Amino acid sequence: MKIEQLSDGIFEVIVDDKKILVTHNLCPGHSVYGERLIVVDGVEYRQWDPNRSKLSAMVLKGFDIPIEYDSHVLYLGAASGTTVSHISDILTDGLIYAVEFSSRTMRDLIMLCEQRPNVIPIFADANKPRSYAHIVEKVDVIFQDVAQPNQAEIAALNSKYFLEDEGHLMLSIKSRSIDAVSNPKKVFKEEVKKLEGAFGIEFEILQRKELDPFHEDHLGVLARLFVDENLKQQNSFKS
Amino acid sequence: MKIVAWFGRLTISENGKVEECNLLAKDPELLAAHMLLAAGSEDLPPYGLNLRELAIDCGYVELEEDYDVLLRDVCIRAAKRQISMNDADDKRIIQAVEAMDDIDKAANELSERLTEWYGVHFPELDLTGESMARFVVNFGSRENVPENHDMYEKSSTSMGSKLSPLEEDLLRNFATSLCGIYDTRKYLEQYIISNMDIVAPNLTNIAGAPLGARLISLAGGLEKLAFFPSSTVQVIGANNALFKHLKSRAPSPKHGVIFNHPLIKGAPWWQRGKIARALASKISLAVRMDVYRGKFDPSIKEKLERKVESIRKSYPKPPKKFSTKITPPGPRKARNRSSKRV
């Protein structure tokens, strides 16, 4: 079997003439949500289904994934931990803070956390980053998959608190949860515009692509926190 | 500046150095309790502080790995505590309502099967649903029906085929489980009725226990229901009709699940929309009373009854039907644009 590395910790295996996205399994022998385990050269990998995970779809759509082996990641909207488990696979020397606000899915997430030493569960509302500001440190990447009408605001607020200078923000925008009726393209445009500076924090949009056919009416966005160099110099001068 | 972090309270100087620190013992249970308490504190850290650096600066942990391990342990414990606290009464009612839906679905399917199967043996039996299941449990084969029973004549002259003992056993068993399901449904109903009075007395007074419970279930919780505007309460459960209305020129739905309320169900069609609106507004009021005050207030129901009475008096006769097409609301602008393009 041929295996090729696409980005840190993310691989592509060719099985039966089909390309399959996989991550290196952090706890071998365990399948988290019933995904296929594939062994290549004695190393176990877990299949990463783009139809279930927006991040996986983003990889296949050609995004440059900013997550590295030793990144610290804040994941908003962790749900049962499907995608979280794969990021945990990637972060062999990193850490992921998984924020979720539903007690039903938190139950599954905690069970996942107990298996994986690099996942930290936080039961909190992503709308109120201040309520977990005493727990989360500065992170390199924020991944957001919350499907809320005020998605952009949530992303901006959390970035203000927790994103490192020039850190990356990845988000999947679900147009239907923002406005179920109007045209998705229009919704995407407005949301991206909001990110570019409506909440007192600026992002530089690096990549944006719709996630079809894996997820309908979803837009994947990769952005970098924009830091004003002049302002930064002033601040360092002060201290 | 004073801040609270998960590992203790710190005082930080302007240039980000730790001046004073009041650290907690490294006991995960204690730290978890502190973590939950601190979430409501006023000294939560502002933007741009790096907790990890601070923890190492003040000597709470020596290595970064220690920080990770301890924080993870504490967070898991804290999240577990939160989950066990999160189990509220309205969540149980939601489970009960959903269980009832599941049971209805299952009972329907099973009773249909029983009708089909037992019908081969005794087609003249005109019982359905629960009474049929009870009949099969009691008698099994139709030959066992006693002479003084209403069905005796039909059973003795039936055109159905004979039932083998094995089949009789099977069918009896099947009917017994079906009866068990009907019993469970009754228990569930009782549970909902008795619990709704405790969880939401005002809502139960206005809407009745089954409808109130269904509203809570659809909203996803009592508090969420209290947050809904009453226009949402009015159409909740009529999702398809509502979205059809918003997307195209279909008329707006008058009522969702609140249609099952006797006030609306029993009203003539031209009053239903008006009564639905009045009822929805009073339901909203009642729910908010339940969530925020927790006191029983019978005056809401009196006001509702007065309002409904005045609607009945003002509109005693059906209006004339529109001969021309009604122009209902909807995204008209978008329509115009698209028609221009054509």
Coordinates of C-alpha atoms in Angstrom, one line a residue:
Chain A
M1 CA 0.0 0.0 0.0
K2 CA 1.2 3.5 -0.8
I3 CA 1.1 6.1 1.8
E4 CA 1.8 9.8 1.4
Q5 CA 1.9 12.6 3.9
L6 CA -0.2 15.6 3.0
S7 CA 0.5 17.7 6.0
D8 CA 1.7 17.2 9.6
G9 CA 0.1 13.9 10.7
I10 CA -2.4 13.7 7.8
F11 CA -1.8 11.0 5.3
E12 CA -3.4 9.6 2.2
V13 CA -3.4 5.9 1.6
I14 CA -4.4 4.2 -1.6
V15 CA -6.6 1.2 -0.9
D16 CA -8.2 -0.7 -3.8
D17 CA -7.5 2.2 -6.1
K18 CA -9.3 4.6 -3.8
K19 CA -7.6 7.4 -2.0
I20 CA -8.4 7.5 1.6
L21 CA -7.6 10.2 4.1
V22 CA -6.1 8.9 7.3
T23 CA -4.4 10.0 10.5
H24 CA -2.0 8.0 12.6
N25 CA -3.9 6.3 15.4
L26 CA -2.8 7.7 18.8
C27 CA -4.3 4.8 20.7
P28 CA -3.9 1.7 18.5
G29 CA -6.7 -0.8 18.4
H30 CA -9.4 1.7 19.2
S31 CA -11.8 3.0 16.7
V32 CA -13.6 6.1 18.0
Y33 CA -16.8 6.2 16.1
G34 CA -16.7 3.0 14.0
E35 CA -14.2 4.3 11.4
R36 CA -12.0 1.8 9.6
L37 CA -8.6 1.0 10.9
I38 CA -5.9 0.6 8.3
V39 CA -2.5 -0.9 8.9
V40 CA 0.4 0.2 6.7
D41 CA 3.9 -1.1 7.4
G42 CA 3.0 -2.1 10.9
V43 CA 1.6 1.3 11.8
E44 CA -2.1 1.7 12.4
Y45 CA -4.0 4.5 10.8
R46 CA -7.7 5.7 11.2
Q47 CA -9.8 6.5 8.2
W48 CA -11.0 10.1 8.2
D49 CA -14.3 10.5 6.6
P50 CA -14.8 13.9 4.8
N51 CA -18.6 13.4 5.0
R52 CA -18.5 13.4 8.8
S53 CA -15.8 15.8 9.5
K54 CA -15.6 19.3 8.1
L55 CA -11.8 19.5 8.7
S56 CA -11.3 16.4 6.7
A57 CA -13.4 17.9 3.9
M58 CA -11.2 21.0 4.1
V59 CA -8.1 18.9 3.7
L60 CA -9.5 17.3 0.6
K61 CA -10.5 20.7 -0.7
G62 CA -6.9 21.7 -0.7
F63 CA -6.7 23.9 2.4
D64 CA -3.2 24.4 3.9
I65 CA -3.8 23.0 7.3
P66 CA -2.0 25.1 9.9
I67 CA -2.1 22.3 12.6
E68 CA 1.4 21.0 13.3
Y69 CA 2.7 18.2 15.6
D70 CA 3.2 20.5 18.5
S71 CA 0.4 23.0 18.0
H72 CA -2.0 24.0 20.7
V73 CA -5.5 24.0 19.4
L74 CA -8.8 25.4 20.7
Y75 CA -11.7 23.5 19.2
L76 CA -15.1 25.2 19.5
G77 CA -18.1 22.9 19.1
A78 CA -16.4 19.7 19.7
A79 CA -19.6 17.6 19.8
S80 CA -18.9 13.9 20.3
G81 CA -15.3 14.3 19.3
T82 CA -15.2 12.8 15.8
T83 CA -13.0 15.5 14.4
V84 CA -11.3 16.1 17.8
S85 CA -10.1 12.6 17.8
H86 CA -8.3 13.1 14.5
I87 CA -6.7 16.4 15.6
S88 CA -5.6 14.5 18.7
D89 CA -4.0 12.0 16.4
I90 CA -2.1 14.8 14.6
L91 CA -0.9 16.5 17.8
T92 CA 1.6 14.0 19.0
D93 CA 3.3 16.7 21.0
G94 CA 0.5 19.2 21.2
L95 CA -2.7 19.9 23.1
I96 CA -6.3 20.4 22.2
Y97 CA -8.9 22.2 24.2
A98 CA -12.3 21.0 23.3
V99 CA -15.3 23.2 24.1
E100 CA -18.8 21.9 24.0
F101 CA -22.0 23.0 25.6
S102 CA -24.4 20.0 25.3
S103 CA -24.4 17.5 28.1
R104 CA -25.4 14.7 25.8
T105 CA -22.4 15.0 23.5
M106 CA -20.1 16.0 26.4
R107 CA -20.6 12.5 27.8
D108 CA -19.1 11.0 24.7
L109 CA -16.4 13.6 24.6
I110 CA -15.3 12.9 28.2
M111 CA -15.0 9.2 27.4
L112 CA -12.8 10.1 24.4
C113 CA -10.7 12.4 26.6
E114 CA -10.0 9.6 29.1
Q115 CA -8.4 7.6 26.3
R116 CA -6.4 10.4 24.8
P117 CA -3.9 12.3 26.9
N118 CA -3.8 15.4 24.7
V119 CA -7.5 16.3 24.8
I120 CA -8.8 18.7 27.5
P121 CA -12.6 18.9 27.7
I122 CA -14.3 22.1 28.7
F123 CA -18.0 22.2 29.3
A124 CA -18.9 25.8 28.5
D125 CA -20.7 28.1 26.1
A126 CA -18.5 29.2 23.3
N127 CA -20.5 32.5 23.2
K128 CA -18.8 33.4 26.5
P129 CA -15.1 32.9 26.2
R130 CA -14.6 34.7 29.4
S131 CA -16.2 31.9 31.3
Y132 CA -13.3 29.6 30.4
A133 CA -10.6 32.3 30.3
H134 CA -9.2 30.9 33.6
I135 CA -8.6 27.5 31.9
V136 CA -7.4 28.1 28.3
E137 CA -4.0 29.4 27.5
K138 CA -2.9 31.1 24.2
V139 CA -3.3 28.8 21.3
D140 CA -1.8 28.6 17.8
V141 CA -5.0 27.5 16.0
I142 CA -8.7 27.9 16.7
F143 CA -11.0 25.6 14.9
Q144 CA -14.7 26.4 15.0
D145 CA -17.6 24.3 14.0
V146 CA -20.5 25.6 16.0
A147 CA -23.3 26.2 13.5
Q148 CA -24.7 29.2 15.3
P149 CA -26.3 32.3 13.8
N150 CA -23.6 34.5 15.4
Q151 CA -20.7 32.2 14.3
A152 CA -18.4 35.0 13.1
E153 CA -18.8 36.9 16.4
I154 CA -18.0 33.7 18.4
A155 CA -14.9 33.2 16.4
A156 CA -13.8 36.8 16.8
L157 CA -14.4 36.9 20.5
N158 CA -12.5 33.6 21.1
S159 CA -9.7 34.8 19.0
K160 CA -9.4 38.0 21.0
Y161 CA -9.0 36.0 24.1
F162 CA -7.0 33.0 23.1
L163 CA -5.4 33.3 19.7
E164 CA -1.6 33.9 19.5
D165 CA -0.4 36.8 17.3
E166 CA -0.5 35.6 13.7
G167 CA -2.3 32.5 14.8
H168 CA -4.7 30.8 12.5
L169 CA -8.5 30.5 12.6
M170 CA -10.3 27.8 10.7
L171 CA -14.0 27.8 10.6
S172 CA -16.8 26.1 8.8
I173 CA -19.7 28.4 8.2
K174 CA -23.1 26.8 7.9
S175 CA -25.3 29.2 5.9
R176 CA -28.5 27.4 6.9
S177 CA -28.0 28.1 10.6
I178 CA -27.4 31.7 9.9
D179 CA -30.3 32.3 7.6
A180 CA -32.3 29.3 6.5
V181 CA -34.0 31.1 3.7
S182 CA -31.6 33.4 1.8
N183 CA -29.0 32.4 -0.7
P184 CA -26.0 30.7 0.8
K185 CA -23.5 32.6 -1.3
K186 CA -24.9 35.9 0.0
V187 CA -24.7 34.6 3.6
F188 CA -21.1 33.5 3.1
K189 CA -20.1 36.9 1.7
E190 CA -21.5 38.7 4.7
E191 CA -20.0 36.4 7.3
V192 CA -16.5 36.7 5.7
K193 CA -16.9 40.4 5.7
K194 CA -17.7 40.4 9.4
L195 CA -14.6 38.4 10.0
E196 CA -12.5 41.0 8.3
G197 CA -13.1 43.5 10.9
A198 CA -16.6 43.9 12.4
F199 CA -15.7 42.9 15.9
G200 CA -12.7 45.0 16.7
I201 CA -10.3 42.3 15.5
E202 CA -9.0 41.8 12.0
F203 CA -8.4 38.6 10.1
E204 CA -6.6 38.1 6.9
I205 CA -8.6 35.6 4.8
L206 CA -6.1 33.1 3.4
Q207 CA -8.4 30.6 1.8
R208 CA -12.1 30.1 1.4
K209 CA -13.9 27.3 -0.4
E210 CA -17.3 25.6 -0.2
L211 CA -17.2 22.2 1.2
D212 CA -19.5 20.5 -1.2
P213 CA -20.0 17.7 -2.1
F214 CA -19.1 16.5 1.4
H215 CA -21.2 19.1 3.3
E216 CA -23.9 21.1 1.6
D217 CA -24.1 24.9 2.1
H218 CA -21.0 25.0 4.2
L219 CA -18.1 27.3 3.6
G220 CA -14.6 26.5 4.9
V221 CA -12.5 29.5 5.8
L222 CA -8.8 29.7 6.7
A223 CA -7.8 33.0 8.2
R224 CA -4.9 34.5 10.0
L225 CA -5.1 37.0 12.9
F226 CA -4.0 40.3 11.5
V227 CA -1.5 42.1 13.7
D228 CA -0.9 45.8 13.2
E229 CA 2.9 46.1 13.2
N230 CA 2.9 49.7 14.3
L231 CA 0.6 49.0 17.2
K232 CA 2.7 46.0 18.2
Q233 CA 5.9 48.2 18.3
Q234 CA 4.2 50.8 20.4
N235 CA 3.1 48.1 22.9
S236 CA 6.6 46.6 23.1
F237 CA 8.0 50.1 23.6
K238 CA 5.6 50.6 26.5
S239 CA 6.6 47.4 28.3
Chain B
M1 CA -4.4 43.6 38.5
K2 CA -5.9 40.6 40.3
I3 CA -6.9 37.6 38.3
V4 CA -8.3 34.2 39.0
A5 CA -6.8 31.2 37.1
W6 CA -7.6 27.5 37.5
F7 CA -4.7 27.0 39.7
G8 CA -5.1 29.9 42.1
R9 CA -5.4 33.7 42.5
L10 CA -2.7 35.9 41.2
T11 CA -1.8 39.6 41.3
I12 CA 0.0 40.7 38.2
S13 CA 1.9 43.9 37.6
E14 CA 1.5 46.0 34.5
N15 CA 4.4 44.5 32.6
G16 CA 2.9 41.0 33.1
K17 CA 5.1 39.8 36.0
V18 CA 3.5 37.9 38.9
E19 CA 3.6 40.0 42.0
E20 CA 1.7 37.9 44.4
C21 CA 0.2 34.5 44.1
N22 CA -2.2 32.5 46.2
L23 CA -1.9 29.0 44.8
L24 CA -4.1 26.0 45.4
A25 CA -3.0 22.6 46.5
K26 CA -2.5 20.1 43.7
D27 CA -5.6 18.1 44.5
P28 CA -7.5 17.5 41.3
E29 CA -10.9 17.3 43.1
L30 CA -10.3 20.6 44.9
L31 CA -9.1 22.2 41.7
A32 CA -12.1 21.0 39.8
A33 CA -14.4 22.5 42.4
H34 CA -12.5 25.8 42.2
M35 CA -12.6 25.7 38.4
L36 CA -16.4 25.6 38.4
L37 CA -16.8 28.3 41.0
A38 CA -14.3 30.6 39.3
A39 CA -16.3 30.5 36.0
G40 CA -18.7 33.0 37.6
S41 CA -16.0 35.2 39.2
E42 CA -15.4 38.8 38.4
D43 CA -11.6 38.5 38.3
L44 CA -11.5 36.2 35.2
P45 CA -8.5 37.0 33.1
P46 CA -8.8 39.7 30.5
Y47 CA -7.6 39.4 26.9
G48 CA -4.1 38.3 26.1
L49 CA -2.8 36.6 29.2
N50 CA -0.8 33.4 28.9
L51 CA -1.8 31.2 31.8
R52 CA 0.8 28.6 31.1
E53 CA 3.7 31.1 31.4
L54 CA 2.2 32.5 34.5
A55 CA 1.9 29.0 36.1
I56 CA 5.5 28.4 35.4
D57 CA 6.6 31.9 36.5
C58 CA 5.0 31.5 39.9
G59 CA 6.4 28.1 40.3
Y60 CA 3.1 26.2 40.4
V61 CA 4.5 23.6 37.9
E62 CA 8.0 23.1 36.9
L63 CA 7.6 21.5 33.5
E64 CA 5.1 22.2 30.7
E65 CA 4.2 18.5 30.7
D66 CA 3.1 18.7 34.4
Y67 CA 0.9 21.6 33.5
D68 CA -0.8 19.6 30.7
V69 CA -1.3 16.5 32.8
L70 CA -2.7 18.3 35.8
L71 CA -5.0 20.6 33.7
R72 CA -6.4 17.7 31.8
D73 CA -7.2 15.7 34.9
V74 CA -8.9 18.7 36.5
C75 CA -10.9 19.5 33.4
I76 CA -12.2 16.0 33.0
R77 CA -13.3 16.0 36.7
A78 CA -14.9 19.4 36.3
A79 CA -16.8 18.4 33.2
K80 CA -18.0 15.2 34.9
R81 CA -19.4 17.3 37.8
Q82 CA -21.1 19.6 35.4
I83 CA -22.8 16.8 33.6
S84 CA -24.1 15.2 36.8
M85 CA -25.4 18.6 37.9
N86 CA -27.0 19.2 34.5
D87 CA -29.7 16.6 34.9
A88 CA -32.8 18.8 35.2
D89 CA -36.4 17.8 35.5
D90 CA -37.4 19.2 32.1
K91 CA -34.9 17.0 30.5
R92 CA -36.6 14.0 32.0
I93 CA -39.9 15.1 30.6
I94 CA -38.4 15.4 27.2
Q95 CA -37.2 11.9 27.5
A96 CA -40.7 10.7 28.5
V97 CA -42.4 12.5 25.6
E98 CA -40.0 11.1 23.1
A99 CA -40.3 7.6 24.6
M100 CA -44.1 8.0 24.2
D101 CA -43.6 8.8 20.5
D102 CA -41.4 5.8 20.1
I103 CA -43.9 3.6 21.8
D104 CA -46.8 4.9 19.7
K105 CA -44.8 4.0 16.6
A106 CA -43.9 0.6 17.8
A107 CA -47.4 -0.2 19.1
N108 CA -49.0 0.8 15.9
E109 CA -46.7 -1.5 13.9
L110 CA -47.1 -4.4 16.2
S111 CA -50.9 -4.1 16.4
E112 CA -51.1 -4.0 12.7
R113 CA -49.1 -7.2 12.5
L114 CA -51.4 -8.8 15.0
T115 CA -54.5 -7.7 13.1
E116 CA -53.1 -9.3 10.0
W117 CA -52.0 -12.5 11.5
Y118 CA -54.9 -13.1 13.8
G119 CA -57.3 -12.0 11.1
V120 CA -56.4 -15.1 9.1
H121 CA -57.8 -17.1 12.0
F122 CA -60.7 -14.9 13.1
P123 CA -61.6 -12.3 10.4
E124 CA -64.9 -11.5 11.9
L125 CA -63.4 -10.0 15.1
D126 CA -63.9 -6.3 14.7
L127 CA -61.6 -5.2 17.5
T128 CA -58.5 -3.1 16.9
G129 CA -55.5 -1.9 18.8
E130 CA -55.4 -2.5 22.5
S131 CA -58.8 -4.3 22.8
M132 CA -57.8 -6.8 20.2
A133 CA -54.5 -7.5 21.9
R134 CA -56.3 -8.0 25.2
F135 CA -58.7 -10.4 23.5
V136 CA -55.9 -12.5 22.1
V137 CA -54.2 -12.6 25.4
N138 CA -57.4 -13.7 27.1
F139 CA -58.6 -16.4 24.8
G140 CA -55.9 -17.3 22.3
S141 CA -57.7 -19.4 19.7
R142 CA -61.3 -18.4 18.9
E143 CA -62.5 -21.9 20.1
N144 CA -61.8 -20.7 23.7
V145 CA -64.3 -17.9 23.6
P146 CA -67.0 -18.9 26.3
E147 CA -70.7 -19.1 25.4
N148 CA -71.7 -16.0 27.4
H149 CA -69.2 -13.8 25.6
D150 CA -70.4 -11.2 23.0
M151 CA -68.1 -12.7 20.4
Y152 CA -69.3 -16.3 20.9
E153 CA -71.6 -16.4 17.9
K154 CA -69.1 -14.9 15.6
S155 CA -66.4 -17.1 16.8
S156 CA -68.4 -20.3 16.5
T157 CA -69.4 -19.6 12.9
S158 CA -66.1 -17.9 11.8
M159 CA -64.8 -18.6 8.3
G160 CA -61.2 -18.3 9.6
S161 CA -58.7 -21.1 9.4
K162 CA -57.8 -23.2 12.4
L163 CA -54.9 -22.2 14.7
S164 CA -52.3 -24.8 15.6
P165 CA -51.3 -24.9 19.3
L166 CA -47.8 -23.7 18.4
E167 CA -49.3 -20.7 16.5
E168 CA -51.7 -20.0 19.3
D169 CA -48.8 -19.8 21.8
L170 CA -46.9 -17.5 19.5
L171 CA -49.7 -15.1 19.0
R172 CA -50.5 -15.0 22.6
N173 CA -47.0 -14.2 23.4
F174 CA -46.9 -11.5 20.8
A175 CA -50.1 -10.0 22.1
T176 CA -48.8 -10.1 25.7
S177 CA -45.8 -8.0 24.7
L178 CA -48.1 -5.6 22.9
C179 CA -50.2 -5.2 26.0
G180 CA -47.0 -4.6 27.9
I181 CA -46.2 -1.7 25.6
Y182 CA -49.7 -0.2 26.0
D183 CA -49.3 -0.5 29.8
T184 CA -45.9 1.3 29.6
R185 CA -47.6 4.0 27.6
K186 CA -50.1 4.6 30.4
Y187 CA -47.4 4.8 33.0
L188 CA -45.5 7.3 30.9
E189 CA -48.6 9.4 30.5
Q190 CA -49.2 9.3 34.3
Y191 CA -45.5 10.2 34.8
I192 CA -45.8 13.2 32.5
I193 CA -49.0 14.4 34.0
S194 CA -47.8 14.2 37.6
N195 CA -44.4 15.7 36.8
M196 CA -45.6 18.6 34.6
D197 CA -47.5 19.9 37.6
I198 CA -44.2 20.2 39.5
V199 CA -41.9 21.4 36.7
A200 CA -44.2 23.9 35.0
P201 CA -47.5 24.4 36.9
N202 CA -48.6 27.5 35.0
L203 CA -47.8 25.9 31.6
T204 CA -49.8 22.8 32.6
N205 CA -52.7 25.0 33.7
I206 CA -52.9 26.8 30.3
A207 CA -51.9 24.1 27.9
G208 CA -52.5 20.8 29.7
A209 CA -49.9 18.3 30.6
P210 CA -49.5 16.4 27.3
L211 CA -49.3 19.5 25.1
G212 CA -47.1 21.4 27.6
A213 CA -44.7 18.4 27.7
R214 CA -44.6 18.3 23.9
L215 CA -43.9 22.0 23.7
I216 CA -41.0 21.6 26.1
S217 CA -39.7 18.6 24.1
L218 CA -39.9 20.5 20.8
A219 CA -38.2 23.6 22.3
G220 CA -35.5 21.4 23.9
G221 CA -36.1 22.6 27.5
L222 CA -38.2 24.7 29.7
E223 CA -35.8 27.6 29.7
K224 CA -35.5 27.6 25.9
L225 CA -39.2 27.6 25.6
A226 CA -39.3 30.6 27.8
F227 CA -36.9 32.4 25.5
F228 CA -39.1 31.9 22.4
P229 CA -41.3 34.7 21.3
S230 CA -44.9 33.7 21.3
S231 CA -45.1 33.8 17.5
T232 CA -42.7 30.9 17.6
V233 CA -44.7 29.1 20.2
Q234 CA -47.7 29.5 17.9
V235 CA -46.2 27.7 15.0
I236 CA -43.7 25.4 16.7
G237 CA -44.2 21.9 15.2
A238 CA -45.4 23.3 11.9
N239 CA -41.9 23.6 10.5
N240 CA -42.6 22.5 7.0
A241 CA -45.5 24.8 6.6
L242 CA -43.5 27.7 8.1
F243 CA -40.5 27.2 5.8
K244 CA -42.7 26.8 2.8
H245 CA -44.3 30.1 3.8
L246 CA -40.9 31.8 4.2
K247 CA -39.4 30.5 1.0
S248 CA -42.4 30.8 -1.3
R249 CA -45.8 32.4 -1.3
A250 CA -47.5 29.8 0.7
P251 CA -49.8 31.1 3.4
S252 CA -48.4 31.2 6.9
P253 CA -49.3 28.4 9.3
K254 CA -51.8 29.4 11.9
H255 CA -50.8 26.8 14.5
G256 CA -48.3 24.1 15.2
V257 CA -48.7 21.6 17.9
I258 CA -50.9 23.9 20.0
F259 CA -53.6 22.9 17.5
N260 CA -54.1 20.0 19.9
H261 CA -55.4 22.3 22.5
P262 CA -59.2 21.9 22.9
L263 CA -59.7 25.7 22.6
I264 CA -58.3 25.6 19.0
K265 CA -59.5 22.2 18.0
G266 CA -63.0 22.9 19.1
A267 CA -63.2 26.3 17.4
P268 CA -64.6 26.9 14.0
W269 CA -61.9 27.5 11.3
W270 CA -62.2 31.2 11.0
Q271 CA -61.5 31.7 14.7
R272 CA -58.6 29.3 15.0
G273 CA -55.9 31.6 13.9
K274 CA -57.0 34.3 16.4
I275 CA -57.4 31.9 19.2
A276 CA -54.0 30.3 18.4
R277 CA -52.4 33.7 18.7
A278 CA -54.0 34.4 22.1
L279 CA -53.2 31.0 23.4
A280 CA -49.6 31.2 22.3
S281 CA -49.1 34.5 24.0
K282 CA -50.5 33.2 27.2
I283 CA -48.4 30.0 27.0
S284 CA -45.3 32.2 26.6
L285 CA -46.4 34.2 29.7
A286 CA -47.0 31.0 31.7
V287 CA -43.7 29.5 30.8
R288 CA -41.8 32.6 31.8
M289 CA -43.7 32.6 35.0
D290 CA -42.7 29.0 35.6
V291 CA -39.0 29.6 34.8
Y292 CA -38.4 33.0 36.5
R293 CA -40.9 33.2 39.3
G294 CA -41.9 29.6 40.0
K295 CA -45.3 30.6 41.4
F296 CA -48.7 29.4 40.4
D297 CA -50.9 32.1 39.0
P298 CA -54.4 31.2 37.9
S299 CA -55.2 34.6 36.6
I300 CA -53.4 33.8 33.2
K301 CA -56.0 31.2 32.5
E302 CA -58.9 33.5 33.4
K303 CA -57.5 36.2 31.1
L304 CA -57.1 33.7 28.3
E305 CA -60.7 32.5 28.7
R306 CA -62.0 36.1 28.6
K307 CA -59.9 36.8 25.4
V308 CA -61.2 33.7 23.7
E309 CA -64.8 34.6 24.6
S310 CA -64.4 38.0 23.1
I311 CA -63.0 36.5 19.9
R312 CA -66.0 34.2 19.7
K313 CA -68.3 37.1 20.2
S314 CA -66.6 39.4 17.7
Y315 CA -66.5 36.8 14.9
P316 CA -69.6 34.6 15.2
K317 CA -70.0 34.1 11.5
P318 CA -67.5 32.8 8.9
P319 CA -66.1 35.6 6.7
K320 CA -66.8 35.5 3.0
K321 CA -64.2 33.5 1.2
F322 CA -61.9 35.5 -1.0
S323 CA -62.8 35.2 -4.6
T324 CA -59.5 36.6 -5.8
K325 CA -56.2 35.1 -4.9
I326 CA -54.8 36.2 -1.6
T327 CA -51.4 37.9 -1.8
P328 CA -49.7 36.4 1.1
P329 CA -46.4 37.6 2.5
G330 CA -43.1 36.1 1.5
P331 CA -39.9 37.2 -0.2
R332 CA -41.6 39.3 -2.9
K333 CA -38.5 41.3 -3.8
A334 CA -36.5 38.2 -4.7
R335 CA -39.4 37.0 -6.8
N336 CA -39.6 40.2 -8.8
R337 CA -35.9 40.1 -9.5
S338 CA -36.0 36.6 -10.8
S339 CA -39.0 37.3 -13.0
K340 CA -37.1 40.2 -14.6
R341 CA -34.2 38.0 -15.4
V342 CA -36.5 35.7 -17.2

